[in-house]
Amino acid sequence: MANNEDQFKKVISHAKEYGYIFGSSEIYDGLSAVYDYGQQGVELKNNIREYWWRSMVYMHQNIVGIDAAILMHPTTWKASGHVDAFNDPLIDNKDSKKRYRADVLVEDHAEKLENKAKKEIAKAKKRFGDAFDEEQFVTTNPRVLKYRAEKQEILDRMARLLEEEDLAGVKALIEELGIADPVSGSRNWTEVRQFNLMFGTKLGASAESATDLYLRPETAQGIFVNFLNVQKTGRMKIPFGIAQTGKAFRNEIVARQFIFRMREFEQMEMQFFVRPGEEMKWYEYWKETRLNWHLSLGLGEENYRFHDHEKVAHYANAATDIEFNFPFGFKELEGIHSRTDFDLKAHEEYSGKKLQFFDPEMNESYVPYVVETSIGLDRMFLAILSTSLQDETLEDGSVRTVLRLPAILAPVKAAVLPLVKKDGLPEIAHDIIDDLKWDFNVIYDEKDAVGRRYRRQDAAGTPFCITVDHQTKEDQTVTLRNRDTMEQQRIPMSEVAKHIQNSISYKEWLT
Ligand code: GAP
């Protein structure tokens, strides 16, 4: 069986081979941590966005959407705290001239201890076979306990140092742990410095009159600054939400793991405005609702877990991540944060405008509290793509590569295949396409033997193939082949649309 690293490499090369993801400006050797979505990728991405949008906006009468600009008044970022505090601690290696995130170097070191613990567990599993009780082993084995305690102690110390902004302490920790540059092996480090992650740009024609702007590092602030516009024009009553999807930009230092951490990426965020004091109720509601949204796609319950933050940012009073089991382990996919009234209050202060809601039931005005759900569209894409890509050994011993994308998200819903390129079969296939194309993204494929075409569509993630053969001319029936089961059904041509429709009903998927 392929290990996780091999599986991840396979996902990356498959994504390119089948037109899902290309490196940005590849002919110029690419741009690090920036990616382009190809002809299949753009469809999958649009479908994920739509699946999220419908679940948020169409399924909740008290949630509406907006599309705010990427460029915003620069004071926005002062108020939000991004100018002063959206930093990563950086360290350079003097010998290799490579730059790293100091906290990631420490995390990677801690992860090595976790790997040692995992090795012990794997060894014991092999030794004891079916009699192995993993829970008992991990809670009693001295080596596993020691590795895990050491790991936790290191992470706790680093979190404390970062919170106290003790950068010299972070460097001392790196030296104490003997962490070496992963490239050169050198331990010759510079001091740790803070580095702001926002991309700056200029507005205006001449250098003298130009204003410094930032590319937004999150979409959320576009929602906060429009809170009153939407509340008033939409006559929204608390509790209500504003949803938005769009590009965000971060000058990530450690940009790696393909589209997991990008410099230009897309977020799907929703700010839910509530009465002060009711935020914890809504926080729990959104935790449950968002997990259910993920589970509705059928990628496997075991692939998700919550990671509740023990220490929360200064503006939050509760925060959790929904983590997903990516090929490189469980990592953050979505954040759910109870952000108090921090953002609206800060914008009130910096803009001098009141951002309050008059609550008729309470007969008073207040700055609402906010519960935020924030998910990276590209990360969701990676979660889906990496879980869906499977190698399946068939009864005859051959292996087929199949991309089991949830049908509702599949870029192409059906491929229409004439068995042969003559006898009027291509014309019938084109007629079928002309009928289906109004409701579904369908494609025509006539190249190669039909078996090879099936495999090609399996690997591309197309849930259905519709084959037109000579019998079609006699009785107007076609073969409908299912990607996942490989079952073939003879059905009347007139029922094809209904079959596809049934498999991609939002009502079925979202409930
Ligand atoms: N408004 C809150 C916010 O932006 P965040 O945890 O910084 O919170 C939210 O980001 C989500 O955006 C993350 O859970 C992740 O899915 C996605 N995300 C953040 N940085 C990213 C990056 N560099 N590349 C891809 N996705 C990213």
Coordinates of C-alpha atoms and ligand atoms in Angstrom, one line a residue:
M1 CA 0.0 0.0 0.0
A2 CA 1.2 3.4 -0.9
N3 CA 2.4 5.4 2.2
N4 CA 1.0 8.9 2.8
E5 CA 3.8 10.7 1.2
D6 CA 3.5 8.6 -2.0
Q7 CA -0.3 9.2 -1.9
F8 CA 0.3 12.9 -1.6
K9 CA 2.7 12.9 -4.6
K10 CA 0.1 10.9 -6.5
V11 CA -2.6 13.5 -5.7
I12 CA -0.4 16.3 -7.0
S13 CA 0.6 14.6 -10.2
H14 CA -3.0 13.5 -10.8
A15 CA -4.2 17.0 -10.3
K16 CA -2.0 18.2 -13.1
E17 CA -2.5 15.3 -15.5
Y18 CA -6.3 15.6 -15.4
G19 CA -6.5 19.4 -15.6
Y20 CA -7.3 20.2 -12.0
I21 CA -4.3 22.3 -10.8
F22 CA -1.2 23.7 -12.5
G23 CA 1.6 25.7 -11.0
S24 CA 1.2 29.4 -11.6
S25 CA 3.0 30.8 -14.7
E26 CA 4.7 27.5 -15.1
I27 CA 6.4 28.3 -18.4
Y28 CA 8.5 30.8 -16.3
D29 CA 9.3 28.1 -13.7
G30 CA 6.3 29.0 -11.6
L31 CA 5.7 31.2 -8.6
S32 CA 6.1 29.6 -5.2
A33 CA 2.9 28.7 -3.4
V34 CA 0.7 30.2 -6.1
Y35 CA -1.5 27.9 -8.3
D36 CA -3.8 28.0 -11.2
Y37 CA -7.0 25.9 -11.5
G38 CA -7.4 24.1 -14.8
Q39 CA -10.5 23.1 -16.8
Q40 CA -11.6 20.5 -14.4
G41 CA -10.3 22.3 -11.3
V42 CA -12.3 25.4 -11.9
E43 CA -15.5 23.4 -12.1
L44 CA -14.8 21.5 -8.9
K45 CA -13.9 24.7 -7.2
N46 CA -17.1 26.5 -8.4
N47 CA -19.1 23.5 -7.2
I48 CA -17.6 23.5 -3.7
R49 CA -18.3 27.2 -3.4
E50 CA -21.9 26.7 -4.6
Y51 CA -22.3 23.9 -2.1
W52 CA -21.2 26.1 0.7
W53 CA -23.1 29.1 -0.5
R54 CA -26.4 27.3 -0.8
S55 CA -26.0 25.7 2.7
M56 CA -25.3 29.1 4.2
V57 CA -27.4 31.6 2.3
Y58 CA -30.3 29.6 0.8
M59 CA -30.7 27.3 3.8
H60 CA -30.9 30.1 6.3
Q61 CA -33.5 32.8 6.0
N62 CA -31.4 35.1 8.2
I63 CA -28.2 34.8 6.3
V64 CA -27.4 36.9 3.2
G65 CA -24.3 37.2 1.0
I66 CA -22.1 40.0 -0.2
D67 CA -19.1 40.4 -2.5
A68 CA -16.8 43.1 -1.0
A69 CA -13.8 44.5 -2.9
I70 CA -10.3 43.0 -2.3
L71 CA -8.9 46.5 -1.8
M72 CA -10.1 48.3 1.2
H73 CA -9.4 51.6 3.0
P74 CA -6.0 51.0 4.8
T75 CA -7.4 52.0 8.2
T76 CA -9.5 48.8 8.0
W77 CA -6.3 46.9 8.7
K78 CA -5.2 49.2 11.5
A79 CA -8.6 48.7 13.2
S80 CA -8.6 44.9 12.7
G81 CA -5.2 44.6 14.3
H82 CA -3.5 43.2 11.1
V83 CA -1.0 46.1 10.7
D84 CA 0.3 45.6 14.2
A85 CA -0.2 42.0 14.9
F86 CA -0.6 39.8 11.8
N87 CA 3.0 38.6 12.0
D88 CA 5.0 35.4 11.9
P89 CA 8.2 35.0 13.8
L90 CA 11.0 34.5 11.4
I91 CA 14.5 33.2 11.7
D92 CA 17.3 33.0 9.1
N93 CA 20.1 30.5 8.8
K94 CA 23.3 32.4 8.4
D95 CA 25.0 29.6 6.4
S96 CA 22.3 28.5 4.1
K97 CA 20.6 31.9 3.8
K98 CA 17.3 30.1 4.1
R99 CA 14.4 31.7 6.0
Y100 CA 12.1 29.8 8.3
R101 CA 9.2 30.4 10.6
A102 CA 10.6 29.9 14.0
D103 CA 7.4 28.4 15.4
V104 CA 7.3 25.8 12.5
L105 CA 10.9 24.7 13.2
V106 CA 9.9 24.0 16.8
E107 CA 6.6 22.3 15.8
D108 CA 8.5 20.1 13.3
H109 CA 10.9 19.1 16.1
A110 CA 8.0 18.3 18.4
E111 CA 6.4 16.3 15.6
K112 CA 9.5 14.1 15.5
L113 CA 8.8 13.1 19.0
E114 CA 5.2 12.2 18.0
N115 CA 6.6 10.1 15.2
K116 CA 8.8 8.2 17.7
A117 CA 5.7 7.6 19.8
K118 CA 3.8 6.3 16.7
K119 CA 6.7 4.0 15.8
E120 CA 6.5 2.4 19.3
I121 CA 2.7 2.0 18.8
A122 CA 3.2 0.4 15.4
K123 CA 5.9 -2.0 16.7
A124 CA 3.6 -3.1 19.6
K125 CA 0.7 -3.6 17.2
K126 CA 2.8 -5.9 15.1
R127 CA 4.1 -7.8 18.1
F128 CA 0.7 -8.3 19.8
G129 CA -1.5 -8.7 16.7
D130 CA -5.2 -8.9 17.4
A131 CA -4.7 -8.9 21.2
F132 CA -3.4 -5.3 21.0
D133 CA -5.2 -2.8 23.0
E134 CA -4.0 0.6 21.7
E135 CA -5.8 2.7 24.2
Q136 CA -4.2 0.8 27.1
F137 CA -0.8 0.9 25.4
V138 CA -0.7 4.6 24.8
T139 CA -1.8 5.4 28.3
T140 CA 0.7 3.1 30.0
N141 CA 3.8 2.6 27.9
P142 CA 6.6 4.6 29.5
R143 CA 8.3 5.4 26.1
V144 CA 5.1 6.7 24.4
L145 CA 4.2 8.7 27.5
K146 CA 7.7 10.2 27.7
Y147 CA 7.8 11.2 24.0
R148 CA 4.3 12.7 24.2
A149 CA 5.0 14.6 27.4
E150 CA 8.2 16.0 25.9
K151 CA 6.4 17.1 22.8
Q152 CA 3.6 18.8 24.8
E153 CA 6.1 20.6 27.0
I154 CA 7.9 22.0 24.0
L155 CA 4.7 23.2 22.4
D156 CA 3.4 24.7 25.6
R157 CA 6.7 26.6 26.1
M158 CA 6.7 27.9 22.6
A159 CA 3.0 29.1 22.9
R160 CA 3.9 30.9 26.1
L161 CA 6.9 32.6 24.6
L162 CA 4.9 33.7 21.5
E163 CA 2.1 35.0 23.7
E164 CA 4.6 37.0 25.7
E165 CA 6.3 38.1 22.5
D166 CA 9.5 36.8 23.9
L167 CA 11.4 36.4 20.6
A168 CA 14.8 36.0 22.3
G169 CA 13.2 33.2 24.3
V170 CA 12.0 31.5 21.0
K171 CA 15.6 31.6 19.7
A172 CA 16.9 30.2 23.0
L173 CA 14.4 27.3 22.7
I174 CA 15.6 26.6 19.2
E175 CA 19.2 26.5 20.3
E176 CA 18.4 24.4 23.4
L177 CA 16.6 21.8 21.3
G178 CA 19.6 21.7 18.9
I179 CA 17.4 22.4 15.9
A180 CA 19.4 22.5 12.7
D181 CA 18.5 23.9 9.3
P182 CA 16.7 21.1 7.5
V183 CA 18.6 21.9 4.3
S184 CA 22.2 22.5 5.4
G185 CA 22.2 21.0 8.9
S186 CA 23.7 24.3 10.2
R187 CA 22.8 25.6 13.7
N188 CA 24.0 29.1 12.9
W189 CA 20.8 31.2 13.4
T190 CA 20.0 34.9 13.4
E191 CA 17.7 36.5 16.0
V192 CA 14.0 35.9 15.6
R193 CA 12.1 38.8 14.1
Q194 CA 8.4 39.5 13.5
F195 CA 7.4 39.7 9.8
N196 CA 4.0 41.1 8.7
L197 CA 2.1 38.7 6.3
M198 CA 0.1 41.4 4.4
F199 CA 1.0 42.2 0.8
G200 CA 1.3 45.9 0.3
T201 CA 0.4 47.7 -2.9
K202 CA -0.2 51.3 -4.1
L203 CA -3.2 53.2 -5.1
G204 CA -2.7 56.2 -7.4
A205 CA -0.7 57.2 -10.4
S206 CA 2.2 59.2 -9.1
A207 CA 4.6 58.2 -6.5
E208 CA 4.0 61.3 -4.3
S209 CA 0.2 61.0 -4.2
A210 CA 0.0 57.2 -4.0
T211 CA -1.7 55.7 -1.0
D212 CA -0.4 52.5 0.6
L213 CA -2.9 49.7 0.5
Y214 CA -3.0 46.1 1.4
L215 CA -4.4 43.1 -0.4
R216 CA -6.9 41.7 2.1
P217 CA -5.5 38.9 4.2
E218 CA -9.0 37.7 5.1
T219 CA -12.5 38.4 3.6
A220 CA -14.1 38.9 7.1
Q221 CA -13.3 42.6 7.3
G222 CA -15.3 43.3 4.2
I223 CA -18.3 41.9 6.1
F224 CA -17.6 43.9 9.3
V225 CA -17.4 47.2 7.5
N226 CA -20.6 46.5 5.6
F227 CA -22.5 45.3 8.8
L228 CA -24.7 48.4 9.0
N229 CA -25.3 48.7 5.2
V230 CA -26.6 45.1 5.1
Q231 CA -28.5 45.3 8.4
K232 CA -30.4 48.4 7.3
T233 CA -31.0 47.7 3.6
G234 CA -31.9 44.1 4.3
R235 CA -33.9 45.0 7.4
M236 CA -32.0 42.2 9.2
K237 CA -32.8 41.4 12.8
I238 CA -30.4 39.9 15.3
P239 CA -29.4 37.1 15.0
F240 CA -28.4 37.3 11.4
G241 CA -25.4 36.4 9.2
I242 CA -23.4 37.8 6.3
A243 CA -21.6 35.3 4.1
Q244 CA -18.9 36.0 1.6
T245 CA -16.4 34.0 -0.6
G246 CA -13.4 35.5 -2.2
K247 CA -9.6 35.8 -2.6
A248 CA -7.3 36.6 0.3
F249 CA -3.6 37.1 0.2
R250 CA -0.8 36.3 2.7
N251 CA 2.9 36.5 2.2
E252 CA 3.4 33.1 3.9
I253 CA 7.0 32.3 4.7
V254 CA 6.5 28.5 5.0
A255 CA 4.4 27.9 1.9
R256 CA 4.3 24.3 1.3
Q257 CA 2.1 21.2 1.0
F258 CA 0.7 22.1 -2.4
I259 CA -2.5 24.1 -2.1
F260 CA -2.7 23.7 1.6
R261 CA -0.8 26.9 2.4
M262 CA -0.9 29.4 -0.5
R263 CA 0.0 33.0 -0.9
E264 CA -3.1 33.7 -2.9
F265 CA -6.1 31.7 -1.8
E266 CA -9.9 31.8 -1.4
Q267 CA -11.9 31.9 1.7
M268 CA -15.6 31.2 2.4
E269 CA -16.5 33.1 5.6
M270 CA -19.7 33.9 7.5
Q271 CA -20.0 36.3 10.3
F272 CA -23.1 35.6 12.5
F273 CA -24.2 38.7 14.6
V274 CA -25.8 37.8 17.9
R275 CA -26.9 39.4 21.2
P276 CA -24.1 39.8 23.7
G277 CA -24.3 36.9 26.1
E278 CA -25.8 34.5 23.5
E279 CA -22.6 33.9 21.6
M280 CA -21.8 30.6 23.2
K281 CA -25.1 29.1 22.2
W282 CA -24.5 30.1 18.6
Y283 CA -20.9 29.0 18.7
E284 CA -22.1 25.5 19.6
Y285 CA -24.8 25.7 16.9
W286 CA -22.2 26.6 14.2
K287 CA -19.8 23.9 15.4
E288 CA -22.4 21.3 14.9
T289 CA -23.8 22.8 11.7
R290 CA -20.5 23.1 10.0
L291 CA -19.4 19.6 10.9
N292 CA -22.7 18.3 9.5
W293 CA -22.0 20.1 6.3
H294 CA -18.7 18.4 6.0
L295 CA -20.2 15.0 6.8
S296 CA -22.9 15.4 4.2
L297 CA -20.2 15.0 1.5
G298 CA -19.5 11.4 2.7
L299 CA -15.7 11.7 2.9
G300 CA -15.8 9.6 6.1
E301 CA -16.6 10.7 9.7
E302 CA -13.2 9.4 10.8
N303 CA -11.4 12.0 8.7
Y304 CA -12.7 15.0 10.8
R305 CA -12.0 16.1 14.4
F306 CA -12.4 19.2 16.4
H307 CA -9.3 20.9 17.9
D308 CA -10.6 23.3 20.5
H309 CA -8.1 26.1 21.2
E310 CA -7.0 26.2 24.8
K311 CA -5.5 29.7 24.4
V312 CA -7.6 32.0 22.2
A313 CA -6.6 35.3 20.5
H314 CA -7.2 38.4 22.4
Y315 CA -10.4 39.2 20.5
A316 CA -12.0 35.8 20.9
N317 CA -13.7 34.0 23.9
A318 CA -13.8 30.6 22.2
A319 CA -12.3 29.0 19.1
T320 CA -12.0 25.6 17.5
D321 CA -10.6 24.2 14.3
I322 CA -12.3 21.5 12.2
E323 CA -9.3 19.4 11.3
F324 CA -9.2 17.1 8.3
N325 CA -7.0 14.0 7.8
F326 CA -5.0 15.2 4.9
P327 CA -2.3 12.9 3.4
F328 CA 0.2 14.6 5.6
G329 CA -1.9 14.2 8.8
F330 CA -4.7 16.0 10.6
K331 CA -4.5 19.7 9.9
E332 CA -6.8 22.8 10.1
L333 CA -9.5 22.9 7.4
E334 CA -11.9 25.4 9.0
G335 CA -12.0 27.7 11.9
I336 CA -15.0 28.6 14.1
H337 CA -14.4 31.6 16.3
S338 CA -16.5 33.5 18.8
R339 CA -15.0 36.9 18.1
T340 CA -16.9 38.9 20.7
D341 CA -17.6 42.5 19.7
F342 CA -13.9 43.2 19.1
D343 CA -14.1 43.9 15.3
L344 CA -17.2 46.1 15.3
K345 CA -16.0 48.0 18.3
A346 CA -12.6 48.6 16.7
H347 CA -14.2 49.8 13.5
E348 CA -16.5 52.1 15.5
E349 CA -13.4 53.6 17.2
Y350 CA -11.4 54.1 14.1
S351 CA -14.2 55.3 11.8
G352 CA -16.1 57.3 14.3
K353 CA -19.3 55.7 13.0
K354 CA -21.8 53.8 15.3
L355 CA -22.0 50.1 14.3
Q356 CA -24.9 49.1 16.5
F357 CA -28.2 47.4 16.4
F358 CA -31.4 48.6 18.0
D359 CA -33.0 45.5 19.5
P360 CA -36.7 46.2 19.7
E361 CA -37.3 43.3 22.1
M362 CA -34.7 44.6 24.5
N363 CA -35.5 48.2 23.7
E364 CA -31.8 49.0 23.6
S365 CA -28.9 49.5 21.2
Y366 CA -25.7 47.4 21.4
V367 CA -22.7 46.3 19.4
P368 CA -23.5 42.7 18.4
Y369 CA -21.2 39.8 19.2
V370 CA -19.9 37.7 16.3
V371 CA -19.5 34.0 15.7
E372 CA -17.4 33.4 12.6
T373 CA -17.1 30.3 10.4
S374 CA -14.1 30.5 8.1
I375 CA -13.0 27.8 5.6
G376 CA -10.3 27.8 2.9
L377 CA -11.8 26.9 -0.4
D378 CA -8.5 25.5 -1.7
R379 CA -8.0 23.5 1.5
M380 CA -11.5 22.0 1.0
F381 CA -10.6 21.2 -2.6
L382 CA -7.5 19.4 -1.4
A383 CA -9.4 17.5 1.3
I384 CA -11.9 16.3 -1.4
L385 CA -9.4 15.5 -4.1
S386 CA -6.9 13.6 -1.8
T387 CA -9.7 11.5 -0.2
S388 CA -11.4 10.8 -3.5
L389 CA -8.4 9.6 -5.4
Q390 CA -8.2 5.8 -5.0
D391 CA -6.5 2.9 -6.6
E392 CA -8.9 -0.1 -6.7
T393 CA -7.9 -3.7 -7.4
L394 CA -10.6 -5.3 -9.6
E395 CA -11.6 -9.0 -9.6
D396 CA -9.4 -9.7 -12.6
G397 CA -6.4 -8.4 -10.6
S398 CA -6.1 -5.2 -12.7
V399 CA -5.9 -1.8 -10.9
R400 CA -8.2 1.1 -11.9
T401 CA -7.6 4.6 -10.7
V402 CA -10.9 6.2 -9.7
L403 CA -11.6 9.7 -8.5
R404 CA -14.6 9.2 -6.3
L405 CA -15.7 12.8 -6.1
P406 CA -19.1 13.4 -4.5
A407 CA -21.3 13.5 -7.6
I408 CA -22.8 16.8 -6.6
L409 CA -19.3 18.4 -6.8
A410 CA -18.0 16.5 -9.9
P411 CA -16.8 18.9 -12.6
V412 CA -18.4 16.9 -15.4
K413 CA -21.6 15.0 -14.5
A414 CA -21.6 12.7 -17.5
A415 CA -19.6 11.8 -20.6
V416 CA -21.6 10.7 -23.7
L417 CA -19.8 8.1 -25.7
P418 CA -20.8 6.7 -29.1
L419 CA -19.6 3.1 -29.2
V420 CA -18.2 3.7 -32.7
K421 CA -17.5 6.8 -34.7
K422 CA -19.9 5.9 -37.5
D423 CA -23.4 4.5 -38.3
G424 CA -25.0 7.7 -37.0
L425 CA -24.0 7.0 -33.4
P426 CA -22.0 10.3 -32.9
E427 CA -25.0 12.2 -34.1
I428 CA -27.3 10.6 -31.5
A429 CA -24.6 11.3 -28.8
H430 CA -24.5 14.9 -29.8
D431 CA -28.3 15.1 -29.7
I432 CA -28.1 13.8 -26.1
I433 CA -25.6 16.4 -25.2
D434 CA -27.7 19.1 -26.7
D435 CA -30.6 18.0 -24.5
L436 CA -28.5 17.7 -21.3
K437 CA -26.3 20.7 -21.5
W438 CA -28.9 23.1 -20.3
D439 CA -28.9 21.5 -16.9
F440 CA -25.6 19.7 -16.5
N441 CA -21.9 20.0 -17.5
V442 CA -21.6 17.0 -20.0
I443 CA -18.9 16.1 -22.4
Y444 CA -18.5 14.1 -25.6
D445 CA -15.8 11.5 -26.0
E446 CA -15.3 9.3 -29.0
K447 CA -11.6 8.5 -28.9
D448 CA -10.3 5.0 -28.0
A449 CA -12.1 1.8 -27.2
V450 CA -15.1 2.3 -24.9
G451 CA -13.3 0.4 -22.0
R452 CA -10.5 2.9 -22.1
R453 CA -12.9 5.8 -22.2
Y454 CA -14.6 4.5 -19.1
R455 CA -11.2 4.3 -17.3
R456 CA -10.4 7.8 -18.4
Q457 CA -13.6 9.2 -17.1
D458 CA -13.2 7.2 -13.8
A459 CA -9.8 8.9 -13.3
A460 CA -11.2 12.3 -14.2
G461 CA -14.0 11.9 -11.6
T462 CA -17.0 11.8 -14.0
P463 CA -19.9 10.0 -12.1
F464 CA -21.7 8.7 -15.3
C465 CA -21.0 7.5 -18.8
I466 CA -23.8 7.3 -21.3
T467 CA -23.0 4.9 -24.1
V468 CA -24.8 5.1 -27.4
D469 CA -24.7 1.8 -29.5
H470 CA -26.5 0.2 -32.4
Q471 CA -29.4 -0.9 -30.2
T472 CA -30.0 2.8 -29.4
K473 CA -31.1 3.3 -33.0
E474 CA -33.6 0.4 -32.6
D475 CA -35.2 1.2 -29.2
Q476 CA -33.9 4.6 -28.0
T477 CA -32.1 3.1 -25.0
V478 CA -28.6 3.8 -23.9
T479 CA -26.2 2.3 -21.3
L480 CA -25.7 4.3 -18.1
R481 CA -22.5 3.3 -16.4
N482 CA -21.9 4.2 -12.8
R483 CA -18.3 5.3 -12.0
D484 CA -18.3 4.0 -8.4
T485 CA -20.0 0.6 -8.9
M486 CA -19.1 0.2 -12.6
E487 CA -22.6 -1.1 -13.0
Q488 CA -24.2 -0.7 -16.4
Q489 CA -27.9 -0.2 -16.8
R490 CA -29.9 -0.1 -20.0
I491 CA -32.3 2.8 -19.7
P492 CA -34.5 4.8 -22.2
M493 CA -32.7 7.9 -23.5
S494 CA -35.5 10.0 -22.2
E495 CA -34.7 9.0 -18.6
V496 CA -31.0 9.9 -18.6
A497 CA -31.6 13.5 -17.3
K498 CA -33.7 12.2 -14.4
H499 CA -31.0 9.7 -13.4
I500 CA -28.3 12.4 -13.3
Q501 CA -30.7 14.8 -11.5
N502 CA -31.5 12.3 -8.8
S503 CA -27.8 11.8 -8.0
I504 CA -27.1 15.6 -7.6
S505 CA -30.1 16.9 -5.8
Y506 CA -29.0 19.5 -3.2
K507 CA -32.0 18.5 -1.1
E508 CA -30.7 15.0 -0.9
W509 CA -27.1 15.9 -0.3
L510 CA -27.6 18.8 2.2
T511 CA -30.1 17.1 4.4
Ligands
GAP1 N1 -11.3 35.4 9.3 C1 -10.6 34.4 10.1 C2 -9.5 33.8 9.4 O1 -9.0 34.3 8.3 P1 -7.7 31.9 9.6 O2 -7.6 30.7 10.5 O3 -6.5 32.8 9.4 O4 -8.9 32.8 10.0 C3 -9.3 30.7 7.9 O5 -8.1 31.4 8.1 C4 -9.2 29.6 7.0 O6 -8.6 30.0 5.8 C5 -8.2 28.5 7.4 O7 -8.9 27.5 8.2 C6 -7.8 27.8 6.1 O8 -8.7 26.9 5.7 C7 -7.8 29.0 5.2 N2 -6.4 29.5 5.0 C8 -5.7 30.4 5.8 N3 -4.5 30.6 5.4 C9 -4.4 30.0 4.2 C10 -3.4 29.8 3.2 N4 -2.2 30.5 3.3 N5 -3.6 29.0 2.1 C11 -4.8 28.4 2.0 N6 -5.8 28.5 2.9 C12 -5.6 29.2 4.0

